[in-house]
Tab-separated table of C-alpha atoms in Angstrom:
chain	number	residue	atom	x	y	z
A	6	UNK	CA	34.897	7.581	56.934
A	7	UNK	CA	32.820	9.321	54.317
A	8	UNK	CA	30.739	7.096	51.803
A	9	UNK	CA	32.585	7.581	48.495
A	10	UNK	CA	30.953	8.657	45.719
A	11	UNK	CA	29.961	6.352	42.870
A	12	UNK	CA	31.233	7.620	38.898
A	13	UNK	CA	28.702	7.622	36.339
A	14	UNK	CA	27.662	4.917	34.946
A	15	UNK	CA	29.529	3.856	31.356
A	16	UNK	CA	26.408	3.795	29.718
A	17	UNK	CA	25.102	6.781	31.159
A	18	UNK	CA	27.719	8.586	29.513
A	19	UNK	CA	28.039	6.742	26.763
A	20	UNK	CA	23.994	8.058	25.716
A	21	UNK	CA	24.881	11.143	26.057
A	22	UNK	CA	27.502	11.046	22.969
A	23	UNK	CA	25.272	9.191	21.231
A	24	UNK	CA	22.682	11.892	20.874
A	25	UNK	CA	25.491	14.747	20.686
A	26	UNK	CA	24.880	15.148	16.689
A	27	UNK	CA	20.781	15.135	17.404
A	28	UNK	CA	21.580	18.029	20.469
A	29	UNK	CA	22.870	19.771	18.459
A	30	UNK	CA	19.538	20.021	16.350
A	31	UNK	CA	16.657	19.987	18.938
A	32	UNK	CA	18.719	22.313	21.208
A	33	UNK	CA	19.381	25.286	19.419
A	34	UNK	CA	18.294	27.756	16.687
A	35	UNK	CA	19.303	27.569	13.668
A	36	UNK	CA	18.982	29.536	9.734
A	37	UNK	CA	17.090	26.817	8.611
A	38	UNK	CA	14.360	26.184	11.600
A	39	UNK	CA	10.608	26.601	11.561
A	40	UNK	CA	9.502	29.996	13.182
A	41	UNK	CA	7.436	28.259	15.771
A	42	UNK	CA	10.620	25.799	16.668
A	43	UNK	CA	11.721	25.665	20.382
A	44	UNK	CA	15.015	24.203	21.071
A	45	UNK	CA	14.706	22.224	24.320
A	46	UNK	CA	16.241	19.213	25.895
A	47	UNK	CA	12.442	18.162	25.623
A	48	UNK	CA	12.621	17.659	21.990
A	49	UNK	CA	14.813	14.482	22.148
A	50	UNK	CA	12.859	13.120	24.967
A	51	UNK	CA	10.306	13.233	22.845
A	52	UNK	CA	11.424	11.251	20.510
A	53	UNK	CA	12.591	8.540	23.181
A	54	UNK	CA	9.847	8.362	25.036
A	55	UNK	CA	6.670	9.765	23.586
A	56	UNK	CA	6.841	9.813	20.300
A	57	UNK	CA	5.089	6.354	18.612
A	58	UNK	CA	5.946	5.323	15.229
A	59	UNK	CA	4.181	2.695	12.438
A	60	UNK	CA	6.633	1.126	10.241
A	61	UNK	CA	4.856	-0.915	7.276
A	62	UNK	CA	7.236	-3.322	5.526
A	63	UNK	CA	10.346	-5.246	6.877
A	64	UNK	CA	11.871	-5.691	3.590
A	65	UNK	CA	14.374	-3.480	1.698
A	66	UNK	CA	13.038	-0.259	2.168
A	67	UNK	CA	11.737	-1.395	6.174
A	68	UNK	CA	15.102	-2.509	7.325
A	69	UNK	CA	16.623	0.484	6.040
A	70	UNK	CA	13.908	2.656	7.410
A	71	UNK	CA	13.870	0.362	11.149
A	72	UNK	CA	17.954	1.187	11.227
A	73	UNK	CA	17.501	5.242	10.779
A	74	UNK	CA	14.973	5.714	12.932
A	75	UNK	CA	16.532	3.913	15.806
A	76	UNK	CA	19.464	5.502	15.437
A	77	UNK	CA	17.735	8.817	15.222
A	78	UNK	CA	16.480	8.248	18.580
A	79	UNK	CA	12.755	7.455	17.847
A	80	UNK	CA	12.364	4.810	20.836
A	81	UNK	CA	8.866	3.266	19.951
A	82	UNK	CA	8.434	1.711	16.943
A	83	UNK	CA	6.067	-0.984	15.649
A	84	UNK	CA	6.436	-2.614	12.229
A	85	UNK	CA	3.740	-4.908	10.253
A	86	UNK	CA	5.206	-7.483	7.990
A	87	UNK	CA	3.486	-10.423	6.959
A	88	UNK	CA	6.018	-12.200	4.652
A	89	UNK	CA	8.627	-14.568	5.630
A	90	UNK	CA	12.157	-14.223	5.050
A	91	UNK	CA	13.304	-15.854	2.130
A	92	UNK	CA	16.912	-16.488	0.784
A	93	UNK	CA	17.027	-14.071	-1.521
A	94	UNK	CA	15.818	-11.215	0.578
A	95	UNK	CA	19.765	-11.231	2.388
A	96	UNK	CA	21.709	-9.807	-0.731
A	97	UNK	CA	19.880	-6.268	0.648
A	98	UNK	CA	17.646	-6.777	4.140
A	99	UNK	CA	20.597	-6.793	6.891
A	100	UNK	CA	18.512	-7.271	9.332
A	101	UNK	CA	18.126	-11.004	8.597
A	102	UNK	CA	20.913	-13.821	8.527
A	103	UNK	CA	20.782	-17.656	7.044
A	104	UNK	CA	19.167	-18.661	10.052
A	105	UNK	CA	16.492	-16.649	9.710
A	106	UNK	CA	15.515	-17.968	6.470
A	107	UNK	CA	11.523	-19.170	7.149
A	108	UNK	CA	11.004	-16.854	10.302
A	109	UNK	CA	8.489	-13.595	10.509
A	110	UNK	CA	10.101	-10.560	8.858
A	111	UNK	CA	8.776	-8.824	11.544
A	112	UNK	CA	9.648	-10.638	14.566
A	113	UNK	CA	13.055	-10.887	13.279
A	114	UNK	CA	13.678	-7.364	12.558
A	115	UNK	CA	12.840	-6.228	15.596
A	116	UNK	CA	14.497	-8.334	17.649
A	117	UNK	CA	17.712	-7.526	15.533
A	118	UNK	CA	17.146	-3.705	16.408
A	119	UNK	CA	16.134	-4.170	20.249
A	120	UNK	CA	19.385	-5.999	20.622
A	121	UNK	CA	21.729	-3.594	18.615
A	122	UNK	CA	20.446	-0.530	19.378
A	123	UNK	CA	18.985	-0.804	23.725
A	124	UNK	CA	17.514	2.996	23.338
A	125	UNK	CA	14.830	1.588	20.844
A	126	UNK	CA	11.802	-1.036	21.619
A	127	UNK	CA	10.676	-1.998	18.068
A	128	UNK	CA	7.072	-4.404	18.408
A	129	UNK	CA	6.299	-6.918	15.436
A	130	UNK	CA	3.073	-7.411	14.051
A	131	UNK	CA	3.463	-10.444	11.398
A	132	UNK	CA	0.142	-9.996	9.858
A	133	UNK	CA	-1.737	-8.089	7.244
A	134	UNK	CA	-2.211	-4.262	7.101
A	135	UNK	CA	-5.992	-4.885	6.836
A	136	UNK	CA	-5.960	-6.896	9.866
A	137	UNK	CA	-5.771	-3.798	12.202
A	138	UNK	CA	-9.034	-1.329	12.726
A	139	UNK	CA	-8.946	2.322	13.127
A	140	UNK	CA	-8.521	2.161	16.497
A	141	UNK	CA	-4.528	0.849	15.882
A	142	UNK	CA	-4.064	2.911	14.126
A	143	UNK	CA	-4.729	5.917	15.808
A	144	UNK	CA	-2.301	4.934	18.435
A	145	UNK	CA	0.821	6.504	16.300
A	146	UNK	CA	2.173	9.754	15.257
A	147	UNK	CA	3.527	9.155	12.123
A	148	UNK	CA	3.219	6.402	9.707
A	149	UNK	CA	5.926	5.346	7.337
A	150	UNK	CA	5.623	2.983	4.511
A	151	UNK	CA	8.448	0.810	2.828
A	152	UNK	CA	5.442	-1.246	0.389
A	153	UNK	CA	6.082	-3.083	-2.358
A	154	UNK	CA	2.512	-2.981	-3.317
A	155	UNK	CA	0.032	0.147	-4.777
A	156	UNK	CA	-3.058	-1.915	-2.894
A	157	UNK	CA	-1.887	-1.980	0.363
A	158	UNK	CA	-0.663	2.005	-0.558
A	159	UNK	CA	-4.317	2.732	-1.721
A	160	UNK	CA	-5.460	0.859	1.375
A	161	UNK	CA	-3.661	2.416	4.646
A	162	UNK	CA	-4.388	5.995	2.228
A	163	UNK	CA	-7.582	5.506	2.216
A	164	UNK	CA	-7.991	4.015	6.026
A	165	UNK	CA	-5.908	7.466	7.442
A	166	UNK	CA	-8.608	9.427	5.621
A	167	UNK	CA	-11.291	7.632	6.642
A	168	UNK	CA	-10.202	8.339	10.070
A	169	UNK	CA	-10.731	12.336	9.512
A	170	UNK	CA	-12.384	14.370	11.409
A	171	UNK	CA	-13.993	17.868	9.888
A	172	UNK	CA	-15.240	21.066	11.460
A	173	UNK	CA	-19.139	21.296	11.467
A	174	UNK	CA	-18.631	25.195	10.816
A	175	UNK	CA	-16.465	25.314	7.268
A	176	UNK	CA	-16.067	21.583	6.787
A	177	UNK	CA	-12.666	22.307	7.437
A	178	UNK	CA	-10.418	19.175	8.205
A	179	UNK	CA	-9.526	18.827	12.544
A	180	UNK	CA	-5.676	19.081	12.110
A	181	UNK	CA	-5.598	17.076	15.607
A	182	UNK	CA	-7.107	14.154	13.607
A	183	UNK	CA	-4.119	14.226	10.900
A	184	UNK	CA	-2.087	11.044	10.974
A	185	UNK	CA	0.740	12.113	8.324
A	186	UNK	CA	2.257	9.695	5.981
A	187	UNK	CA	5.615	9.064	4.866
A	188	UNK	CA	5.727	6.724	1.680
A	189	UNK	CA	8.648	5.680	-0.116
A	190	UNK	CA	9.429	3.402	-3.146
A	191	UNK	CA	12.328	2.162	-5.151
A	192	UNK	CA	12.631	0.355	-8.206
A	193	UNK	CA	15.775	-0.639	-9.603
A	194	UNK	CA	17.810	2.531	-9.741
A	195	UNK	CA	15.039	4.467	-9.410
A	196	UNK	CA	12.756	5.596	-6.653
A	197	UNK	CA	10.886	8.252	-4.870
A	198	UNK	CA	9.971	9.219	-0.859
A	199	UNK	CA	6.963	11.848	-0.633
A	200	UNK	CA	5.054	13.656	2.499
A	201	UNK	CA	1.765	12.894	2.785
A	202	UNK	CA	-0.580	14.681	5.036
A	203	UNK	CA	-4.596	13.315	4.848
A	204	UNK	CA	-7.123	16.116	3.824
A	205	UNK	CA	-4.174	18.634	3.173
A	206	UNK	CA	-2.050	17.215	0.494
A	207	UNK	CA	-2.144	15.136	-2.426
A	208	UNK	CA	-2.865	11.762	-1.376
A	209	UNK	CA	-1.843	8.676	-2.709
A	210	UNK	CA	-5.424	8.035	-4.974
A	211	UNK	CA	-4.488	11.577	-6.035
A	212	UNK	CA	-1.634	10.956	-8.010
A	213	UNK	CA	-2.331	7.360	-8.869
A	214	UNK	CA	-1.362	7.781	-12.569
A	215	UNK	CA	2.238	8.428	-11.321
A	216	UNK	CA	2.181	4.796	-10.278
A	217	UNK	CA	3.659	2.676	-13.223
A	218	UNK	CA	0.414	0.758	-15.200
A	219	UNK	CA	-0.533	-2.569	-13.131
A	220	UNK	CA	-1.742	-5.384	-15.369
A	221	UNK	CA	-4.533	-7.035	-13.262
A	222	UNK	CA	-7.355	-9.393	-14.779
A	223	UNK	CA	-10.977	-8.960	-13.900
A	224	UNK	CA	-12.144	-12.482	-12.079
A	225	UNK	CA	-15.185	-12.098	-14.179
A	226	UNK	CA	-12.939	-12.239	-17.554
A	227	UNK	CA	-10.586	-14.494	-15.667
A	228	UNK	CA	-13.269	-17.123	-14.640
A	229	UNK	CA	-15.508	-16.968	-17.637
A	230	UNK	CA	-14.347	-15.051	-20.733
A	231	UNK	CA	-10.362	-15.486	-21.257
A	232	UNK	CA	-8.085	-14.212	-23.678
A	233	UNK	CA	-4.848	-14.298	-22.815
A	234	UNK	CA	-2.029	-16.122	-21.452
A	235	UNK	CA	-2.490	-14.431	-18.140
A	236	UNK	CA	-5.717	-14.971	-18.104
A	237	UNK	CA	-5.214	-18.897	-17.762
A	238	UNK	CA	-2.808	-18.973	-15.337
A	239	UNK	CA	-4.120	-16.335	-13.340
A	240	UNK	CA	-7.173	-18.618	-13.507
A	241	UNK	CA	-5.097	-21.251	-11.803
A	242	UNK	CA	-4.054	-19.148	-9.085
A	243	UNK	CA	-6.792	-17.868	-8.017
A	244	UNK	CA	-9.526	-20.550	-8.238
A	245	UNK	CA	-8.071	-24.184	-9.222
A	246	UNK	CA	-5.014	-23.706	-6.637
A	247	UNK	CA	-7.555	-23.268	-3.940
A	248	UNK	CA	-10.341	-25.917	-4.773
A	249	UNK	CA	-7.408	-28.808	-5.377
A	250	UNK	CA	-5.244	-27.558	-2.799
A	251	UNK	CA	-2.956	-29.990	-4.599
A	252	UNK	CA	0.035	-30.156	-2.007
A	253	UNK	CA	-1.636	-29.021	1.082
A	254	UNK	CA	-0.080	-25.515	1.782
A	255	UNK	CA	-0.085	-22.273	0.569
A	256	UNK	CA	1.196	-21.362	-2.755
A	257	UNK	CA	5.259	-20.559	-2.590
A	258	UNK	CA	6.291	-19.038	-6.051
A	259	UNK	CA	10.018	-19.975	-5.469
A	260	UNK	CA	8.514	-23.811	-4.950
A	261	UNK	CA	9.227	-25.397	-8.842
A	262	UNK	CA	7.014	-27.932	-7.829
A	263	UNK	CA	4.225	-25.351	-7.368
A	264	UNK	CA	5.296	-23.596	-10.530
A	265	UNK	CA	5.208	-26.564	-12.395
A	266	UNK	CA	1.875	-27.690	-11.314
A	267	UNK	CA	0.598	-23.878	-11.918
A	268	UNK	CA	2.235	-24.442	-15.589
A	269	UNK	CA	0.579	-27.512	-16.435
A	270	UNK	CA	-2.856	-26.865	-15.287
A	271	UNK	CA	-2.727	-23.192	-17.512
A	272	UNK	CA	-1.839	-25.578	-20.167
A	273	UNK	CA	-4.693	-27.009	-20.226
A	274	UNK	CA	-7.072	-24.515	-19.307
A	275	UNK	CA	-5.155	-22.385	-22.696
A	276	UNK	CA	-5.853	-25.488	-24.857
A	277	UNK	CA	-9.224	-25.680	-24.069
A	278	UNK	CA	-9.838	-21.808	-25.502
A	279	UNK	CA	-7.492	-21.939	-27.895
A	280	UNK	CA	-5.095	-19.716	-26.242
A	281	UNK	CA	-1.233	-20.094	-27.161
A	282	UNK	CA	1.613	-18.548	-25.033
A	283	UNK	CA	1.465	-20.179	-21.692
A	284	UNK	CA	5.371	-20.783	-20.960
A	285	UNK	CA	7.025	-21.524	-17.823
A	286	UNK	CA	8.848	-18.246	-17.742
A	287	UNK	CA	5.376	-16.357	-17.881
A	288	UNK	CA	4.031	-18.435	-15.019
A	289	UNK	CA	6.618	-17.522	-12.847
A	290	UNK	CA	7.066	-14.062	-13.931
A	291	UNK	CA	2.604	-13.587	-13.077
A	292	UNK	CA	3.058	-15.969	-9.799
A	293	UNK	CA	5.760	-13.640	-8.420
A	294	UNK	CA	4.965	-10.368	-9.628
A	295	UNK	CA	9.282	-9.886	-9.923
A	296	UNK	CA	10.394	-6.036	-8.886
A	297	UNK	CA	14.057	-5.362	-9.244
A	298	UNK	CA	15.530	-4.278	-5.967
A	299	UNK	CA	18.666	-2.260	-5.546
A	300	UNK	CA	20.783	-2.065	-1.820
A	301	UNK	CA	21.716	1.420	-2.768
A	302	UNK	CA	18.299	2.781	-3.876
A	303	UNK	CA	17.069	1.611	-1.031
A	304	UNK	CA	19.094	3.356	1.171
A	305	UNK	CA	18.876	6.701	-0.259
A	306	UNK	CA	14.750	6.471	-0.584
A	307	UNK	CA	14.877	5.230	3.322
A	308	UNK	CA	17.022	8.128	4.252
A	309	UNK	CA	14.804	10.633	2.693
A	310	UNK	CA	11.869	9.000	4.272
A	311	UNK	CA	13.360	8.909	8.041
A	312	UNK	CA	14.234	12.411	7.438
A	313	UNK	CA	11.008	13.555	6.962
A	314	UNK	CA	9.866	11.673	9.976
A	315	UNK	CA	12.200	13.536	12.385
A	316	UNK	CA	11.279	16.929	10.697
A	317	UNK	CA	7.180	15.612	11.386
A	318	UNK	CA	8.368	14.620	15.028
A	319	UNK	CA	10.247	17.332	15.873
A	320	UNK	CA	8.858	20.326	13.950
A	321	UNK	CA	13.102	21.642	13.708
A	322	UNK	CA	12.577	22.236	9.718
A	323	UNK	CA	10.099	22.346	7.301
A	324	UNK	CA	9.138	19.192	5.662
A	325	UNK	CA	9.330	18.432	2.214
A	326	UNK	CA	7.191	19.539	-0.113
A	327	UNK	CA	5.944	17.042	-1.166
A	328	UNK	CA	7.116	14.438	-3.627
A	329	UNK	CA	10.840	13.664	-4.559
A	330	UNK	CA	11.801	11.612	-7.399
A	331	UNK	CA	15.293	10.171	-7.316
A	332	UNK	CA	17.012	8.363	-10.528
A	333	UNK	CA	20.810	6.990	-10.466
A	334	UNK	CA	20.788	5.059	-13.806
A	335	UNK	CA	23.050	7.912	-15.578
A	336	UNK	CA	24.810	9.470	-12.676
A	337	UNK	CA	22.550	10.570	-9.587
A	338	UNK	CA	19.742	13.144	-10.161
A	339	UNK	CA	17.011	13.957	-8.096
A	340	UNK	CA	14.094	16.586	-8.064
A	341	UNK	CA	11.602	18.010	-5.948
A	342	UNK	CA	7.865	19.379	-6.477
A	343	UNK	CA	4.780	20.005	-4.990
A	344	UNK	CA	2.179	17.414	-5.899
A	345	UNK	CA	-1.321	18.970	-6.201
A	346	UNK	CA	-4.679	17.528	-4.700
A	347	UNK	CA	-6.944	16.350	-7.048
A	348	UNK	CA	-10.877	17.453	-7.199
A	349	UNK	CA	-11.680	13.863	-9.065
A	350	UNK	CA	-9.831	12.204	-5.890
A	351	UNK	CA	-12.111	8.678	-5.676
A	352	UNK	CA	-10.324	8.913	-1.829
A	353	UNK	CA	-10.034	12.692	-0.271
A	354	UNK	CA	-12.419	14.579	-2.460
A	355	UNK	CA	-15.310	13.740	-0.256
A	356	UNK	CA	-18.054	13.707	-3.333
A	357	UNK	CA	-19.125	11.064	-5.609
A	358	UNK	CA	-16.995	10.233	-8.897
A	359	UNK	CA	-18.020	10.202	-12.172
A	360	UNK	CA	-17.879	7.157	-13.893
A	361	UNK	CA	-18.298	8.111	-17.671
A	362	UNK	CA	-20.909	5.306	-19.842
A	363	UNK	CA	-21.143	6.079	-23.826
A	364	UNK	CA	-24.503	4.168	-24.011
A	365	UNK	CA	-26.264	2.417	-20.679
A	366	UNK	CA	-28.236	0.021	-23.457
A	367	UNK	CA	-25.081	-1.539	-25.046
A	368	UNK	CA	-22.837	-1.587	-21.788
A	369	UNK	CA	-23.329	-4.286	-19.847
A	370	UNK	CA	-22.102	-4.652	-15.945
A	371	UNK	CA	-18.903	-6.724	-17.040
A	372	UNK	CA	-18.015	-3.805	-19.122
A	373	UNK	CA	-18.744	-1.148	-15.974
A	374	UNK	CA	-16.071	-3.442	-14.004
A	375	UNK	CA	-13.534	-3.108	-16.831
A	376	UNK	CA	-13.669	-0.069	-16.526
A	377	UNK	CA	-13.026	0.159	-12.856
A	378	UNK	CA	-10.314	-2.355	-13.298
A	379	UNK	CA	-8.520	-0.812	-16.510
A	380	UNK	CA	-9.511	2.705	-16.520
A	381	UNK	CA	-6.118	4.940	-14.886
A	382	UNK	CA	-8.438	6.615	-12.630
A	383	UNK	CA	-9.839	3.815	-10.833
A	384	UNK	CA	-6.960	0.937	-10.816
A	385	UNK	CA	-9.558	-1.476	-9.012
A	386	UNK	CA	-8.817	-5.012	-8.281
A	387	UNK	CA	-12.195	-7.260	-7.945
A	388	UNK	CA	-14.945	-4.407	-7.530
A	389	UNK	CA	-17.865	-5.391	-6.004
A	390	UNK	CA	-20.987	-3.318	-6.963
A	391	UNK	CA	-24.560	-2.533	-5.460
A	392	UNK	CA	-26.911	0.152	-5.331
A	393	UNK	CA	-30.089	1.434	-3.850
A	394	UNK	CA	-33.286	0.543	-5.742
A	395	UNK	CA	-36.811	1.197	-5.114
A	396	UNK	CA	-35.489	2.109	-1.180
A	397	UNK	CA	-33.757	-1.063	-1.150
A	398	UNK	CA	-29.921	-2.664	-1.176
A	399	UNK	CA	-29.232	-4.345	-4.186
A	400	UNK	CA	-26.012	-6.516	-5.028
A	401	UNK	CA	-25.276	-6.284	-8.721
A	402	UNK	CA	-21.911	-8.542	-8.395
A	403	UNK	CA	-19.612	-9.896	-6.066
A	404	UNK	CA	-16.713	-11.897	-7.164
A	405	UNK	CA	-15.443	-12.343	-3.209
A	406	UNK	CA	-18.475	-14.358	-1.798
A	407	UNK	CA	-18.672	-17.644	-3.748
A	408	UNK	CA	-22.423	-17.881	-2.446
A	409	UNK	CA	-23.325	-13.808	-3.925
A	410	UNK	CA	-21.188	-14.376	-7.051
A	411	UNK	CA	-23.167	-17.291	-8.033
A	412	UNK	CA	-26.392	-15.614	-7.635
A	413	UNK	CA	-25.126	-12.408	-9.335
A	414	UNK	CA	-22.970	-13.983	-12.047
A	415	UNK	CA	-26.428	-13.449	-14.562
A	416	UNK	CA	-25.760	-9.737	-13.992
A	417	UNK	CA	-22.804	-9.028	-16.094
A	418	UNK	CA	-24.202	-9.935	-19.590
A	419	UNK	CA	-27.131	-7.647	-18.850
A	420	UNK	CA	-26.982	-3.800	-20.006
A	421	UNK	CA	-27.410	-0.925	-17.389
A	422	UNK	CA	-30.598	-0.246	-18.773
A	423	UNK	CA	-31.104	-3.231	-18.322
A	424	UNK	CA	-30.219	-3.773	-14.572
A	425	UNK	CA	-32.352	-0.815	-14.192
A	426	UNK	CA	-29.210	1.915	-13.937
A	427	UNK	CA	-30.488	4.979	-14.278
A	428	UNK	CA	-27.997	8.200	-15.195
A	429	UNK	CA	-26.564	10.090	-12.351
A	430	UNK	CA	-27.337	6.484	-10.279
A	431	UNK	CA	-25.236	6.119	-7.448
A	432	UNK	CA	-23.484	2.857	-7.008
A	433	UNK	CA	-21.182	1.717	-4.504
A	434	UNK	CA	-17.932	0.229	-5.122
A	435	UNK	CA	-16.366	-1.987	-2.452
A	436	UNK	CA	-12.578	-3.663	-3.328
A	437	UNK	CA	-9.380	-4.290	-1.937
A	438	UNK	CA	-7.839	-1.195	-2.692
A	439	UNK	CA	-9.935	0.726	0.072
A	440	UNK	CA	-10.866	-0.077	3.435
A	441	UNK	CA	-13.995	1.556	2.633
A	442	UNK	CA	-16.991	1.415	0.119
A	443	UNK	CA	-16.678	4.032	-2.786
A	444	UNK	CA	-19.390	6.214	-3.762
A	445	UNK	CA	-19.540	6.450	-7.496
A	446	UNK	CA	-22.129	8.590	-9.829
A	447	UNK	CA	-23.030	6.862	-13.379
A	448	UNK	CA	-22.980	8.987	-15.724
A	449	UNK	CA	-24.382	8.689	-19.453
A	450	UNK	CA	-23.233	10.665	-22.362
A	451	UNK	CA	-25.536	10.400	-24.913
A	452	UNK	CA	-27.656	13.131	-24.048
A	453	UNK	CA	-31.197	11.500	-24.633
A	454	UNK	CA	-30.916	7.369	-23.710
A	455	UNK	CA	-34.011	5.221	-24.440
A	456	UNK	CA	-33.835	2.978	-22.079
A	457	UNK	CA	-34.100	-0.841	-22.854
C-alpha cells in the first residue's frame, strides 16, 4: 500500500492569505512604483527574515507603530522603552492590560505582539536610548521613533549622524552608512510623521524651531539666581529630591505624597527669595511635563510612519517627501512639504556655529549658557563648556559633575574677556541633547572690543 500523502499544514496555508494584500505589492509592477523596483517573491522575505527594525517608544505612538509593522510582515523588531506602565497609559496603549500596570513597557509589548502575531519576534530593551553605543545601533535598517521628548529626538539625530561615513574624494556622504529615520509625533489632535535620511535631508536640529518652545531652567539660574516659580520647584527636583532622598525611591509624579513633599519644600525655597506663585497645580503640571494624548491621532501619525518604513524596506514607492503635518481639530486636514537642510545645522552642517556676543566685557559665562539654553537655535539643556587655551583643555563649567561644578561655579560671574575668550574662540559644548560634543565659534559684534 502506497504511503498517503500528508495535506498542508493549516498554518501553512493560512500565511499565505495573510500576506495576499502585501503580494500583491512586492510582486508586481505597478503606476506608482520606483523605476529601479523589482517585484519578486524576495521582497516579502525580506521583510520576514532580513530586514531589522528599531522601534523607540512603547507608548501611544510605539504600540500603534509595534501593531503595523507586524502586521506588515516586518519579522524583527526591537523596541527601547524605559518607562513603566502606568494606569493611565490603557485609555490608548492596547498593548497593555490592568495587570500590567508596574511592568516594563517594553517587555510587555513585545510579548503581547510575539504572542498575537507568531510571524513577528519583537526584543525589549527597558532602558535608556543613551544606554546603547554606535555599535547597536548599526545593527538595524531603519529606525522609527514614537518619542514624547525633543532630547531624546535631538539625541538618536545626532548619534545616526555621528555614525556617517564621507567620501575622502568630494566629502560626499557613503549612502551605505545611511541609517534613515522615521519620526512621528502627536499632540492632541494634532501631529506630524516625517522621513529623515542623515546627511541628505533636513534633520531633526534642522528644523528645531518647528518644535513648539520648551521652557527649561538653566541649573546655574536654578541653583543660584532664581526668579520664578519654576525656578523653585525645579530646584527641588533636581537637587533637594536627590540629597534627602526623602522616601527612598525614585520620584513618581502621580505619587501625591511626592507632590506634596515637592510642594512644600518650593514653598520654602520661594519664601526665602521672595518669590510668590508656587501652587500645587504648578508643581504637578513642571513634575510631569503633561502632553495631551489622543487614540485617534495616534493612529493616523503611526500609520503614516509604518508606511514610510515599508516604502524604506522595500523600495515599491517613493517615500515621502519629507515632512507631513496632520490637524483634525476642525475636520481632518493634512499637508505635505519638503523640509530644507539648514547651513547653520549645530548637527549635520559639519562646521562650527556661530554663537553671536554683543560685548565679550559685559557678558559673562552665565549669560553665554542662557543663551544656549533660551536662544531657538540652540534649545540646550545643562551645557557644559570648555575650550583650548594656551595648547591646553580648559573646563569653563560643568553643572553634571558635582566635583567640576564646584570648582567652576566662580566662572559664570566673570566676563569672556575676562575668562580670556577671545573672538572667533572655539568652545565646545557638551549636553544632553547630543551624544556628542558641539563645536561652537564665539563671535563678537562690536567690531573693535578692548578687552578687560
Amino acid at each position: 500500500m502506497s504511503a498517503a500523502v500528508s495535506p498542508a499544514p493549516a498554518s501553512s496555508s493560512m500565511n499565505r492569505k495573510r500576506w495576499h494584500n502585501l503580494r500583491n505589492i512586492l510582486e508586481r509592477k505597478g503606476p506608482f512604483c520606483k523605476s529601479d523596483f523589482t517585484p519578486s517573491a524576495d521582497n516579502l522575505e525580506f521583510l520576514q527574515n532580513t530586514c531589522k527594525i528599531l522601534v523607540i517608544g512603547a507608548g501611544g505612538l510605539g504600540c500603534e507603530l509595534l501593531k503595523d509593522l507586524a502586521l506588515m510582515g516586518f519579522g524583527d523588531i526591537h523596541v527601547i522603552d524605559m518607562d513603566t506602565i502606568e494606569l493611565s497609559n490603557l485609555n490608548r496603549q492596547f498593548l497593555f492590560r490592568r495587570n500590567d500596570i508596574g511592568s516594563s513597557k517594553a517587555e510587555c509589548a513585545a510579548k503581547f505582539i510575539n504572542k498575537r502575531i507568531p510571524t513577528c519576534q519583537v526584543t525589549p530593551h527597558c532602558a535608556k536610548i543613551q544606554d546603547f553605543d554606535e555599535s547597536f545601533y548599526q545593527q538595524f535598517h531603519i529606525i522609527v521613533c514614537g518619542l514624547d521628548s525633543i532630547v531624546a529626538r535631538r539625541w538618536i539625530n545626532g548619534m545616526l549622524i555621528s555614525m556617517l561615513n564621507y567620501n575622502e574624494e568630494d566629502g560626499s556622504v557613503d549612502a551605505s552608512s545611511i541609517i534613515p529615520m522615521i519620526d512621528g509625533g502627536t499632540e492632541g489632535f494634532k501631529g506630524n510623521a516625517r522621513v529623515i535620511l542623515p546627511g541628505y535631508t533636513a534633520c531633526i536640529e534642522c528644523t528645531l524651531d518647528l518644535f513648539p518652545p520648551q521652557i527649561n531652567y538653566p541649573l546655574c539660574t536654578i541653583a543660584n539666581t532664581p526668579r520664578l516659580p519654576e525656578h523653585c520647584i525645579e530646584y527641588v527636583k533636581i537637587i533637594q529630591w536627590d540629597k534627602e532622598n526623602p522616601f527612598n525611591c525614585a520620584l513618581d509624579g502621580d505619587d501625591p505624597q511626592h507632590i506634596a513633599w515637592i510642594y512644600e519644600r518650593a514653598m520654602e525655597r520661594a519664601n526665602q527669595f521672595n518669590i510668590t506663585g508656587v501652587t500645587y497645580r504648578l508643581v504637578q503640571g513642571v513634575i510631569k511635563h503633561i502632553i495631551p494624548a489622543v487614540a485617534s491621532t495616534n493612529a493616523v501619525i503611526a500609520a503614516a510612519c509604518a508606511t514610510e518604513v515599508f516604502k524604506l524596506a522595500t523600495s515599491c514607492y517613493d517615500s515621502m517627501s519629507n515632512y507631513m503635518n496632520f490637524n483634525d481639530i476642525d475636520g481632518i486636514y493634512t499637508y505635505t512639504y519638503a523640509a530644507e537642510k539648514s547651513e547653520t545645522c549645530l548637527a549635520c552642517s559639519n562646521v562650527p556655529q556661530v554663537v553671536n556676543i554683543e560685548d565679550p566685557n559685559t557678558t559673562t559665562l552665565e549669560d553665554l549658557i542662557k543663551i544656549l539654553c533660551e536662544n531657538a537655535r540652540f534649545q540646550m539643556k545643562q551645557p557644559g563648556i570648555t575650550t583650548m587655551m594656551d595648547g591646553k583643555n580648559k573646563t569653563l563649567y560643568m553643572a553634571t559633575v558635582k566635583s567640576i561644578e564646584e570648582r567652576t561655579r566662580a566662572n559664570l560671574t566673570q566676563s569672556l574677556g575676562e575668562l580670556g575668550l577671545k573672538d572667533g574662540q572655539i568652545i565646545m559644548v557638551a549636553d544632553q541633547t547630543s551624544p556628542t560634543t558641539i563645536a561652537l565659534q564665539l563671535k563678537y559684534n562690536a567690531n573693535e572690543v578692548e578687552m578687560a
